[in-house]
Coordinates of C-alpha atoms and ligand atoms in Angstrom, one line a residue:
Chain X
M12 CA 185.8 64.1 94.8
I13 CA 186.6 60.7 93.1
K14 CA 187.9 58.0 95.2
A15 CA 188.7 54.5 94.0
I16 CA 189.7 51.9 96.6
E17 CA 191.1 48.6 95.4
V18 CA 188.7 48.5 92.4
T19 CA 188.7 45.0 90.7
K20 CA 186.9 43.8 87.7
S21 CA 187.0 40.4 86.4
F22 CA 185.3 39.1 83.1
G23 CA 185.0 35.4 83.8
A24 CA 188.6 34.3 84.2
T25 CA 190.3 37.4 82.9
V26 CA 191.0 40.2 85.4
A27 CA 190.6 43.4 83.5
V28 CA 191.3 45.7 86.4
D29 CA 193.3 44.6 89.4
K30 CA 193.0 46.4 92.8
V31 CA 193.4 49.9 91.4
S32 CA 193.3 52.7 94.0
F33 CA 193.5 56.5 93.3
E34 CA 191.9 59.7 94.3
V35 CA 191.1 62.8 92.3
K36 CA 190.4 66.1 94.1
P37 CA 188.5 69.2 92.7
G38 CA 191.0 71.2 90.7
E39 CA 192.8 68.1 89.5
V40 CA 193.0 66.7 86.0
L41 CA 194.0 63.1 86.2
G42 CA 195.5 61.7 82.9
F43 CA 194.7 58.0 82.5
L44 CA 197.3 56.3 80.5
G45 CA 198.1 52.7 79.5
P46 CA 198.5 50.4 76.5
N47 CA 195.5 49.1 74.5
G48 CA 193.4 46.7 76.5
A49 CA 195.0 47.9 79.8
G50 CA 191.7 48.5 81.5
K51 CA 191.3 52.1 81.2
S52 CA 187.8 52.2 79.6
T53 CA 186.7 49.3 82.1
T54 CA 187.7 51.4 85.1
M55 CA 186.0 54.5 83.8
R56 CA 182.8 52.4 83.2
M57 CA 182.9 51.2 86.8
I58 CA 183.4 54.9 87.9
T59 CA 180.4 56.1 86.0
G60 CA 178.3 53.1 87.3
F61 CA 177.8 51.4 84.0
L62 CA 179.7 48.1 85.0
P63 CA 179.3 46.7 88.4
L64 CA 182.5 46.2 90.4
S65 CA 183.7 42.7 91.2
A66 CA 185.4 44.0 94.4
G67 CA 186.5 47.3 95.9
K68 CA 184.6 50.5 96.3
I69 CA 184.1 53.9 94.4
L70 CA 183.0 57.1 96.0
I71 CA 181.9 60.0 94.0
G72 CA 181.7 63.0 96.5
D73 CA 180.0 61.3 99.4
Y74 CA 178.0 58.7 97.4
D75 CA 179.0 55.2 96.8
I76 CA 178.4 54.4 93.1
E77 CA 177.0 50.9 94.0
E78 CA 174.9 51.8 97.0
D79 CA 173.6 55.3 95.9
P80 CA 174.1 55.2 92.1
I81 CA 171.4 58.0 91.4
N82 CA 173.0 60.6 93.6
A83 CA 176.6 59.7 92.5
K84 CA 175.6 59.8 88.8
R85 CA 174.1 63.3 89.3
L86 CA 177.6 64.6 90.0
M87 CA 179.0 63.2 86.9
G88 CA 179.4 63.9 83.3
Y89 CA 180.6 61.1 81.1
L90 CA 182.0 60.9 77.5
P91 CA 182.2 57.1 76.8
E92 CA 184.8 55.7 74.4
N93 CA 183.1 55.9 71.0
A94 CA 181.0 58.9 71.9
P95 CA 177.7 57.2 71.3
S96 CA 174.3 59.2 70.9
Y97 CA 171.0 58.4 69.3
P98 CA 171.6 58.6 65.6
D99 CA 167.9 59.4 64.6
M100 CA 167.7 62.5 66.7
S101 CA 168.7 66.1 65.8
V102 CA 171.6 67.6 67.9
E103 CA 169.2 69.9 69.6
A104 CA 166.6 67.2 70.4
F105 CA 169.3 65.0 71.8
L106 CA 170.7 67.6 74.2
H107 CA 167.2 68.5 75.3
F108 CA 166.5 64.8 76.1
C109 CA 169.8 64.6 78.0
A110 CA 169.0 67.8 79.9
A111 CA 165.6 66.6 80.9
I112 CA 167.0 63.2 82.1
R113 CA 169.4 65.3 84.2
G114 CA 166.5 66.8 85.9
L115 CA 166.6 70.3 84.1
S116 CA 163.5 72.0 82.9
G117 CA 162.1 75.2 81.6
P118 CA 164.4 78.2 80.9
Q119 CA 167.1 76.4 82.9
K120 CA 167.1 73.6 80.4
E121 CA 167.1 76.0 77.3
Q122 CA 170.0 77.9 78.8
A123 CA 172.1 74.7 79.6
V124 CA 171.4 73.4 76.0
E125 CA 172.4 76.8 74.5
K126 CA 175.5 77.0 76.5
A127 CA 176.7 73.5 75.6
I128 CA 175.9 74.2 71.9
E129 CA 178.0 77.2 72.1
T130 CA 180.8 75.7 74.0
C131 CA 181.2 72.7 71.5
H132 CA 180.7 74.9 68.4
L133 CA 177.6 73.0 67.4
G134 CA 175.5 76.1 66.2
K135 CA 175.9 75.3 62.7
V136 CA 174.5 71.7 62.9
R137 CA 172.1 72.1 65.8
R138 CA 169.1 71.0 63.7
Q139 CA 170.9 68.3 61.8
I140 CA 170.2 64.6 62.3
I141 CA 173.1 63.2 64.3
D142 CA 173.4 60.2 61.9
T143 CA 174.5 62.6 59.1
L144 CA 177.2 64.4 61.1
S145 CA 180.9 63.8 60.6
K146 CA 182.7 61.7 63.3
G147 CA 184.2 64.7 64.8
Y148 CA 180.9 66.5 65.2
R149 CA 179.2 63.3 66.6
H150 CA 182.2 63.4 69.2
R151 CA 181.4 67.0 70.0
V152 CA 177.7 66.2 70.5
C153 CA 178.5 63.6 72.9
F154 CA 180.9 65.9 74.8
A155 CA 178.2 68.5 74.8
Q156 CA 176.0 66.0 76.6
A157 CA 178.7 65.3 79.3
I158 CA 179.2 69.0 80.2
L159 CA 175.5 70.0 79.7
H160 CA 174.6 70.0 83.6
D161 CA 177.9 71.6 84.6
P162 CA 178.8 68.5 86.7
P163 CA 181.6 68.7 89.4
V164 CA 183.1 65.3 88.2
L165 CA 183.9 64.7 84.4
I166 CA 185.0 61.3 83.2
L167 CA 186.2 61.5 79.5
D168 CA 187.4 58.6 77.6
E169 CA 189.6 59.8 74.8
P170 CA 188.0 63.1 74.4
T171 CA 190.3 64.3 71.5
D172 CA 189.7 61.3 69.6
G173 CA 188.7 62.1 66.0
L174 CA 189.0 65.8 66.4
D175 CA 190.8 68.0 63.9
P176 CA 194.0 69.8 65.2
N177 CA 192.1 73.1 65.9
Q178 CA 189.4 71.3 67.9
K179 CA 192.0 69.3 69.8
H180 CA 193.7 72.3 70.9
E181 CA 190.4 73.9 71.9
M182 CA 189.3 70.9 73.6
R183 CA 192.5 70.8 75.7
L184 CA 192.1 74.5 76.7
L185 CA 188.5 73.7 77.7
I186 CA 189.5 70.7 79.9
R187 CA 192.3 72.7 81.4
E188 CA 189.8 75.6 82.1
M189 CA 187.3 73.3 83.6
G190 CA 190.0 71.4 85.6
K191 CA 190.5 74.5 87.7
S192 CA 187.2 73.8 89.6
K193 CA 186.2 70.2 88.6
A194 CA 187.6 66.8 89.2
I195 CA 188.4 65.4 85.9
I196 CA 189.7 62.0 84.7
V197 CA 190.9 62.0 81.0
S198 CA 192.2 58.8 79.2
T199 CA 194.3 59.4 76.2
H200 CA 197.1 57.9 74.1
I201 CA 198.4 61.3 73.2
L202 CA 201.3 62.0 75.5
E203 CA 201.7 65.7 74.7
E204 CA 198.2 66.0 75.9
V205 CA 199.3 64.9 79.3
E206 CA 201.8 67.7 79.7
A207 CA 199.3 70.2 78.2
I208 CA 196.3 69.4 80.6
C209 CA 196.9 67.0 83.4
T210 CA 198.0 67.9 86.8
R211 CA 198.5 64.2 87.6
V212 CA 199.1 61.0 85.7
A213 CA 198.0 57.3 86.3
I214 CA 199.5 54.6 84.2
I215 CA 197.7 51.3 84.2
D216 CA 199.1 48.2 82.6
Q217 CA 197.4 44.8 82.4
G218 CA 194.9 46.1 84.9
R219 CA 197.3 47.1 87.5
L220 CA 198.2 50.7 88.6
V221 CA 202.0 51.0 87.8
F222 CA 202.5 54.8 88.2
N223 CA 200.6 57.5 90.0
G224 CA 202.2 60.9 90.2
S225 CA 202.7 64.4 88.7
P226 CA 203.8 64.7 85.0
A227 CA 207.1 66.1 86.3
E228 CA 207.6 63.0 88.4
M229 CA 206.8 60.9 85.4
L230 CA 209.5 62.8 83.3
A231 CA 212.0 62.4 86.2
Q232 CA 211.7 58.7 85.6
S233 CA 213.3 59.2 82.1
P234 CA 217.0 58.1 82.0
Q235 CA 217.5 61.2 79.9
A236 CA 216.1 63.5 82.4
G237 CA 218.6 65.5 84.5
R238 CA 221.3 65.1 81.8
V239 CA 223.1 68.3 80.9
S240 CA 224.2 69.1 77.3
V241 CA 226.5 71.8 76.6
N242 CA 228.4 73.2 73.5
I243 CA 231.9 74.3 74.5
L244 CA 234.0 76.5 72.3
G245 CA 237.6 76.2 71.9
P246 CA 239.4 73.0 73.6
N247 CA 239.3 69.7 71.9
A248 CA 237.5 66.5 73.0
V249 CA 240.3 64.9 75.0
E250 CA 240.7 68.0 77.1
I251 CA 237.1 68.4 77.7
R252 CA 236.6 64.9 78.8
A253 CA 239.5 65.0 81.2
T254 CA 238.3 68.2 82.8
L255 CA 234.6 67.3 83.1
Q256 CA 235.5 64.1 85.0
K257 CA 236.1 66.4 87.8
L258 CA 232.4 67.1 88.2
P259 CA 230.8 65.4 91.3
A260 CA 229.3 61.9 90.7
V261 CA 229.7 61.9 87.0
T262 CA 228.5 58.6 85.4
D263 CA 228.9 59.2 81.7
I264 CA 230.4 61.9 79.4
Q265 CA 229.4 61.5 75.9
I266 CA 230.9 63.6 73.0
L267 CA 227.9 64.1 70.7
K268 CA 229.5 66.2 68.0
E269 CA 233.0 67.5 67.2
L270 CA 233.2 70.6 65.1
P271 CA 236.2 72.8 64.3
L272 CA 234.8 75.6 66.5
W273 CA 232.9 73.8 69.2
T274 CA 232.3 70.5 70.8
S275 CA 228.8 69.1 71.9
V276 CA 228.9 67.1 75.1
L277 CA 226.2 65.1 77.1
I278 CA 226.9 64.9 80.8
S279 CA 225.2 62.3 82.9
S280 CA 225.5 62.3 86.7
S281 CA 223.9 60.4 89.6
K282 CA 223.6 63.7 91.4
K283 CA 221.0 65.4 89.2
D284 CA 220.2 68.6 91.2
G285 CA 222.5 71.5 90.4
L286 CA 224.3 69.7 87.8
A287 CA 223.9 72.6 85.2
S288 CA 225.3 75.1 87.6
A289 CA 228.2 72.9 88.6
V290 CA 229.1 72.5 84.8
K291 CA 228.9 76.3 84.4
A292 CA 231.1 77.0 87.4
L293 CA 233.6 74.4 86.1
L294 CA 233.6 76.0 82.5
D295 CA 234.0 79.4 84.1
S296 CA 237.0 78.4 86.3
Q297 CA 238.6 77.0 83.0
K298 CA 237.7 80.2 81.1
W299 CA 236.0 78.1 78.5
D300 CA 233.2 79.7 76.6
F301 CA 230.1 78.0 75.6
N302 CA 227.1 78.7 73.3
E303 CA 224.4 76.5 74.7
L304 CA 223.8 74.8 78.1
H305 CA 220.6 73.0 79.2
T306 CA 219.2 70.3 81.3
E307 CA 217.3 67.6 79.5
T308 CA 213.7 67.1 80.7
G309 CA 213.3 63.5 79.3
R310 CA 210.5 62.3 77.2
L311 CA 207.1 61.0 78.4
D312 CA 206.9 58.3 75.6
E313 CA 210.2 56.9 76.6
V314 CA 209.1 56.6 80.3
F315 CA 205.7 55.2 79.2
R316 CA 207.3 52.5 77.2
R317 CA 209.8 51.8 80.0
I318 CA 207.1 51.6 82.7
T319 CA 204.6 49.5 80.7
S320 CA 206.9 47.3 79.0
L321 CA 209.0 46.6 82.0
D322 CA 205.8 45.3 83.8
S323 CA 204.9 43.1 80.9
A324 CA 208.3 41.6 81.0
Q325 CA 207.9 40.7 84.6
E326 CA 204.6 39.2 83.7
V327 CA 206.1 37.0 81.1
K328 CA 208.7 35.6 83.6
K329 CA 206.0 34.6 86.1
Chain I
M5 CA 158.0 58.2 86.8
R6 CA 159.0 61.5 85.2
N7 CA 162.2 59.8 83.8
A8 CA 160.3 57.0 82.4
W9 CA 158.1 59.4 80.7
I10 CA 161.0 61.3 79.3
I11 CA 162.5 58.2 78.0
A12 CA 159.2 57.1 76.5
K13 CA 158.7 60.3 74.7
R14 CA 162.2 60.2 73.1
E15 CA 161.7 56.5 72.1
L16 CA 158.2 57.4 70.7
A17 CA 159.6 60.3 68.7
G18 CA 162.2 57.8 67.4
Y19 CA 159.5 55.6 66.0
F20 CA 157.9 58.3 63.9
V21 CA 160.9 59.9 62.4
S22 CA 161.7 56.6 60.7
P23 CA 159.6 55.2 57.9
V24 CA 159.4 51.8 59.8
A25 CA 156.6 53.2 61.9
Y26 CA 154.4 54.0 59.0
V27 CA 155.2 50.9 57.1
F28 CA 154.4 48.9 60.3
I29 CA 150.9 50.6 60.7
V30 CA 150.0 50.1 57.0
I31 CA 151.0 46.4 57.1
F32 CA 149.1 46.1 60.4
L33 CA 146.0 47.6 59.1
V34 CA 146.1 45.7 55.8
L35 CA 146.5 42.4 57.3
M36 CA 143.7 43.1 60.0
G37 CA 141.4 44.1 57.2
F38 CA 142.3 41.1 55.1
F39 CA 141.9 38.5 57.8
T40 CA 138.7 40.0 59.2
F41 CA 136.9 40.4 55.8
M42 CA 138.3 37.7 53.8
M43 CA 139.6 35.0 56.1
G44 CA 137.2 35.5 58.9
G45 CA 134.0 35.3 56.9
F46 CA 132.8 38.6 58.4
F47 CA 130.0 38.9 55.8
E48 CA 129.0 35.4 55.9
R49 CA 128.6 35.4 59.6
N50 CA 125.8 37.9 59.2
D51 CA 125.9 39.0 62.8
A52 CA 127.0 42.4 63.8
S53 CA 130.0 41.7 65.9
L54 CA 133.7 41.9 65.7
L55 CA 134.4 38.3 66.6
S56 CA 136.0 37.6 63.3
F57 CA 138.2 40.7 63.9
F58 CA 139.5 39.9 67.3
V59 CA 139.9 36.2 66.7
W60 CA 143.0 37.0 64.6
H61 CA 144.7 39.4 66.9
P62 CA 146.7 36.6 68.9
W63 CA 148.2 35.4 65.6
L64 CA 148.9 38.8 63.9
Y65 CA 150.4 40.2 67.0
M66 CA 152.8 37.3 67.0
L67 CA 154.2 38.5 63.8
L68 CA 153.9 42.3 64.4
V69 CA 154.8 42.9 68.0
P70 CA 158.2 41.2 68.1
A71 CA 159.0 43.4 65.2
V72 CA 158.5 46.5 67.2
G73 CA 160.1 44.9 70.5
M74 CA 163.2 43.6 68.8
R75 CA 165.1 46.9 68.5
L76 CA 164.1 47.9 72.0
W77 CA 167.4 46.9 73.6
S78 CA 169.5 45.3 70.9
E79 CA 169.6 48.6 69.2
E80 CA 170.9 50.4 72.3
H81 CA 173.5 47.7 72.8
R82 CA 174.7 48.0 69.2
M83 CA 174.9 51.8 69.2
G84 CA 176.5 52.0 72.6
T85 CA 173.9 54.3 73.9
L86 CA 173.2 51.7 76.6
E87 CA 176.4 53.1 78.4
L88 CA 175.0 56.6 77.9
L89 CA 171.5 55.8 79.4
F90 CA 172.8 53.7 82.3
T91 CA 175.2 56.3 83.4
M92 CA 172.5 59.0 83.6
P93 CA 170.7 59.4 86.9
V94 CA 167.9 57.0 85.9
T95 CA 167.1 53.6 87.5
P96 CA 167.1 50.5 85.2
A97 CA 163.4 50.1 86.0
Q98 CA 162.6 53.7 84.8
A99 CA 164.6 53.0 81.5
I100 CA 162.9 49.6 81.0
I101 CA 159.4 50.9 81.8
G102 CA 159.9 54.0 79.7
K103 CA 160.9 52.0 76.7
F104 CA 158.2 49.6 77.2
L105 CA 155.6 52.3 77.4
A106 CA 156.7 53.8 74.2
G107 CA 156.2 50.6 72.4
W108 CA 152.8 49.9 74.0
L109 CA 151.5 53.5 73.1
F110 CA 152.8 52.9 69.6
L111 CA 150.8 49.6 69.4
L112 CA 147.8 51.5 70.9
V113 CA 147.9 54.0 68.1
A114 CA 148.0 51.1 65.5
L115 CA 145.2 49.3 67.3
L116 CA 143.0 52.5 67.4
L117 CA 143.4 53.0 63.8
T118 CA 141.3 49.9 63.3
L119 CA 138.3 51.8 64.7
P120 CA 136.9 52.2 61.2
M121 CA 136.0 48.6 61.3
V122 CA 133.9 49.3 64.4
F123 CA 132.1 52.0 62.6
T124 CA 131.5 49.7 59.6
V125 CA 129.8 47.2 62.0
Q126 CA 127.9 50.0 63.5
Y127 CA 126.8 51.0 60.1
L128 CA 125.9 47.5 59.0
G129 CA 124.1 46.6 62.0
E130 CA 123.3 47.1 65.7
P131 CA 126.4 45.5 67.6
D132 CA 126.6 45.2 71.2
I133 CA 129.1 47.8 72.1
G134 CA 130.2 46.1 75.4
P135 CA 132.1 43.2 73.8
I136 CA 133.7 45.5 71.3
L137 CA 135.1 47.7 74.0
T138 CA 136.2 44.8 76.2
G139 CA 137.7 43.2 73.2
Y140 CA 139.8 46.2 72.5
I141 CA 140.9 46.3 76.2
G142 CA 141.9 42.6 76.0
S143 CA 143.7 43.2 72.7
F144 CA 145.7 46.1 74.1
L145 CA 146.7 44.0 77.1
M146 CA 147.7 41.1 75.0
A147 CA 149.9 43.4 72.8
G148 CA 151.5 44.6 76.0
A149 CA 152.3 41.2 77.1
Y150 CA 153.7 40.2 73.6
L151 CA 155.7 43.5 73.8
A152 CA 157.2 42.8 77.2
I153 CA 158.2 39.4 76.1
S154 CA 159.8 40.8 72.8
G155 CA 161.6 43.4 75.0
L156 CA 163.0 40.6 77.1
T157 CA 164.3 38.7 74.2
S158 CA 165.7 41.9 72.7
A159 CA 167.7 42.4 76.0
C160 CA 169.2 39.0 75.5
T161 CA 170.8 39.5 72.3
R162 CA 172.4 42.2 70.1
N163 CA 171.0 40.4 67.0
Q164 CA 167.5 41.6 66.1
V165 CA 166.7 38.5 64.0
I166 CA 167.4 36.2 66.8
S167 CA 165.4 38.5 69.2
F168 CA 162.5 38.5 66.7
I169 CA 162.4 34.8 66.2
T170 CA 162.6 34.0 69.9
A171 CA 160.0 36.3 70.8
L172 CA 157.8 34.9 68.0
V173 CA 158.3 31.3 69.3
V174 CA 157.5 32.2 73.0
C175 CA 154.3 34.0 71.8
L176 CA 153.4 31.1 69.7
L177 CA 153.7 28.7 72.7
L178 CA 151.5 31.1 74.7
V179 CA 148.9 31.0 72.1
L180 CA 149.1 27.3 71.4
A181 CA 148.8 26.3 75.1
G182 CA 145.1 27.0 75.0
Y183 CA 144.5 26.4 71.2
P184 CA 141.7 23.6 71.1
P185 CA 143.4 21.6 68.3
V186 CA 146.6 21.4 70.8
T187 CA 144.6 20.8 73.8
N188 CA 142.7 18.0 72.2
I189 CA 145.9 16.3 71.2
L190 CA 147.1 16.5 74.8
L191 CA 143.9 15.1 76.1
K192 CA 144.1 12.2 73.4
W193 CA 147.5 11.5 74.7
G194 CA 146.0 10.9 78.0
A195 CA 147.3 13.8 79.8
P196 CA 145.2 14.4 83.0
S197 CA 142.5 17.1 82.3
A198 CA 143.8 19.1 85.2
V199 CA 147.1 19.5 83.5
V200 CA 145.6 20.5 80.2
D201 CA 143.4 23.0 81.9
F202 CA 146.3 24.5 83.7
A203 CA 148.3 24.7 80.4
A204 CA 145.3 26.3 78.7
S205 CA 144.8 28.8 81.5
L206 CA 148.5 30.0 80.8
S207 CA 147.4 30.7 77.3
V208 CA 146.7 34.3 76.1
V209 CA 143.9 32.9 73.9
F210 CA 142.1 31.6 77.0
H211 CA 142.1 35.1 78.7
F212 CA 141.5 37.0 75.5
E213 CA 138.5 34.9 74.5
S214 CA 136.4 35.8 77.6
M215 CA 137.1 39.5 76.9
Q216 CA 136.0 39.3 73.2
R217 CA 132.7 38.0 74.6
G218 CA 132.3 41.1 76.8
V219 CA 133.4 39.4 80.2
L220 CA 135.8 41.6 82.3
D221 CA 137.4 39.3 84.8
I222 CA 139.9 40.6 87.3
R223 CA 141.7 37.3 86.8
D224 CA 142.4 38.1 83.1
F225 CA 143.8 41.5 84.1
I226 CA 146.0 39.8 86.7
Y227 CA 147.2 37.3 84.1
F228 CA 148.2 39.9 81.5
F229 CA 149.8 42.3 84.1
S230 CA 151.7 39.5 85.7
L231 CA 153.1 38.4 82.3
I232 CA 154.1 42.1 81.7
V233 CA 155.7 42.5 85.1
F234 CA 157.4 39.2 85.0
A235 CA 159.0 40.0 81.6
I236 CA 160.0 43.5 82.6
F237 CA 161.5 42.2 85.8
T238 CA 163.5 39.5 84.0
T239 CA 164.5 42.2 81.4
S240 CA 166.2 44.0 84.3
V241 CA 167.9 41.1 85.5
V242 CA 169.2 40.1 82.1
L243 CA 170.5 43.7 81.5
K244 CA 172.3 43.7 84.8
S245 CA 173.9 40.3 84.2
K246 CA 175.0 41.3 80.8
R247 CA 177.2 44.1 82.3
A248 CA 178.5 41.9 85.2
Ligands
LIG417 N1 182.5 43.0 78.3 C1 183.6 42.3 78.5 N2 183.8 41.1 78.4 C2 185.1 40.4 78.5 N3 186.2 41.2 78.5 C3 186.2 42.4 78.4 C4 184.9 43.2 78.4 N4 185.2 44.5 78.4 C5 186.4 44.7 78.4 N5 187.0 43.5 78.4 C6 188.5 43.2 78.5 O1 189.2 44.0 79.5 C7 190.3 44.4 79.1 C8 190.4 46.0 79.3 O2 189.7 46.6 78.3 P1 189.5 48.1 78.2 O3 188.4 48.5 77.2 O4 189.2 48.6 79.5 O5 191.0 48.6 77.7 P2 191.5 50.2 77.4 O6 192.6 50.3 78.3 O7 190.4 51.0 77.5 O8 192.1 49.9 76.0 P3 192.1 50.9 74.7 O9 193.2 51.9 74.9 O10 192.2 50.0 73.5 O11 190.8 51.7 74.6 C9 190.6 44.0 77.7 O12 191.5 42.8 77.7 C10 189.2 43.5 77.2 O13 189.3 42.5 76.2
LIG418 MG1 189.5 52.4 76.0

């Protein structure tokens, strides 16, 4: 549904986005991550047809955003970075205006506006002038505008920015629900959000795409991922260390805690698949009891830091 | 055209929810009245015409129209709504024309509110209605030309003050090009009369004057419309290049 091919954008001498390619199909929610100034918003502005491309190509459905912008824009809903709207209008008037521009009229328009007001919980403020709304409400008004015409493609630039925890939660549920049928791109700085709503992750750093895969694949890049931690009852640390060395491809055994009753151990291995069951089999054969055994999944923030800072370090060397 | 009209309606509604529109109209009418009756020697002239009314329009519009036009684009830039507008399925031309139409209609409302002056003249004497009608048409066209220029300067900068001043200066040049004291100086300096005539023919005053006298010449229409079309087209180029 969304196809970006070697998309490049330069502002004078600075290259803000450098040959970024990816694809988002209906039913996918792509999480767009990257440090400040990485080029996320710039990429989204090109996808939505606000900024012209310096090079490359973007297809929305069958339409090229540069060659057939009107048809491409019809398919999209867009929540820009700071959720702009016309401050001198009432919520209702603003949504009616957007619906009209989207080509809706008559009862269809009324219905679309009502549905958006309901979905975004704007009923209470529908006649209020946007200028007098709180930041979170202004954000919701702009989001309402983006989903008004039920577009098959949604581009959301930091959709949960400025929302309270309840609204954040609701927004995530909403995006996940809509993501079942639509192609969605969401940029965010909140990594839990990625795990909660995204089916895919793209990380962009200094304008370049440095990761593109599933959240699970991203987690797997964590050095922590695949390690097994276990609390063994009975034997002392020396005994445990000696025994665990027998596991296949062990690279490191860390004694985390040594208590009178049990010892907490962290096992790293270059062979991550089936490590937990190998550990269990070994403990069983020794007739050692344990009260906790689990495989670490790794942490997204750690992976994020590794991927983005690694790349910056290379940049400095050049 | 439907989209342009939707944008124009939104924009027009925007004018009237803020007190600025009412303040503008009141100032416009007060200044018009003051210049016509006090400065223009309306009563001393003793002829039932609106010449002393129309003669001030090129000068008053110079101050008032840039005030309407300055917010046209700089405001959208500042609020970030430009991003919203240009990611909706509208062409830049529709957006520019829509906003221009809204400003022009607003100026038309202000202009039509001066009609009581016509009724005063009607009451005081037997004026020739022809020149009054063509004068109003000319005034409306001139307002459109000024507005298109102000819209262009507004697209060039986020700063409304700069936009206002630039528009004022451009309009001033357009007026002065045909203003007798200026053309006389040019002639005195020994500029060939063909050049002076050409400069004068670029002036709004030159084209507006014949309309005040009741002459409807297709060339005057072409002049005003080409000014408007040129400014609108340049606006679209400026808006595009600003995003590149
Ligand atoms: N109009 C512009 N002119 C010049 N440079 C620009 C312009 N817009 C963006 N940039 C530059 O492009 C780079 C990418 O900016 P962008 O807004 O896309 O970052 P981002 O990833 O969205 O960051 P954030 O997380 O802070 O929102 C920045 O270095 C920025 O300074
Ligand atoms: Mg951004």
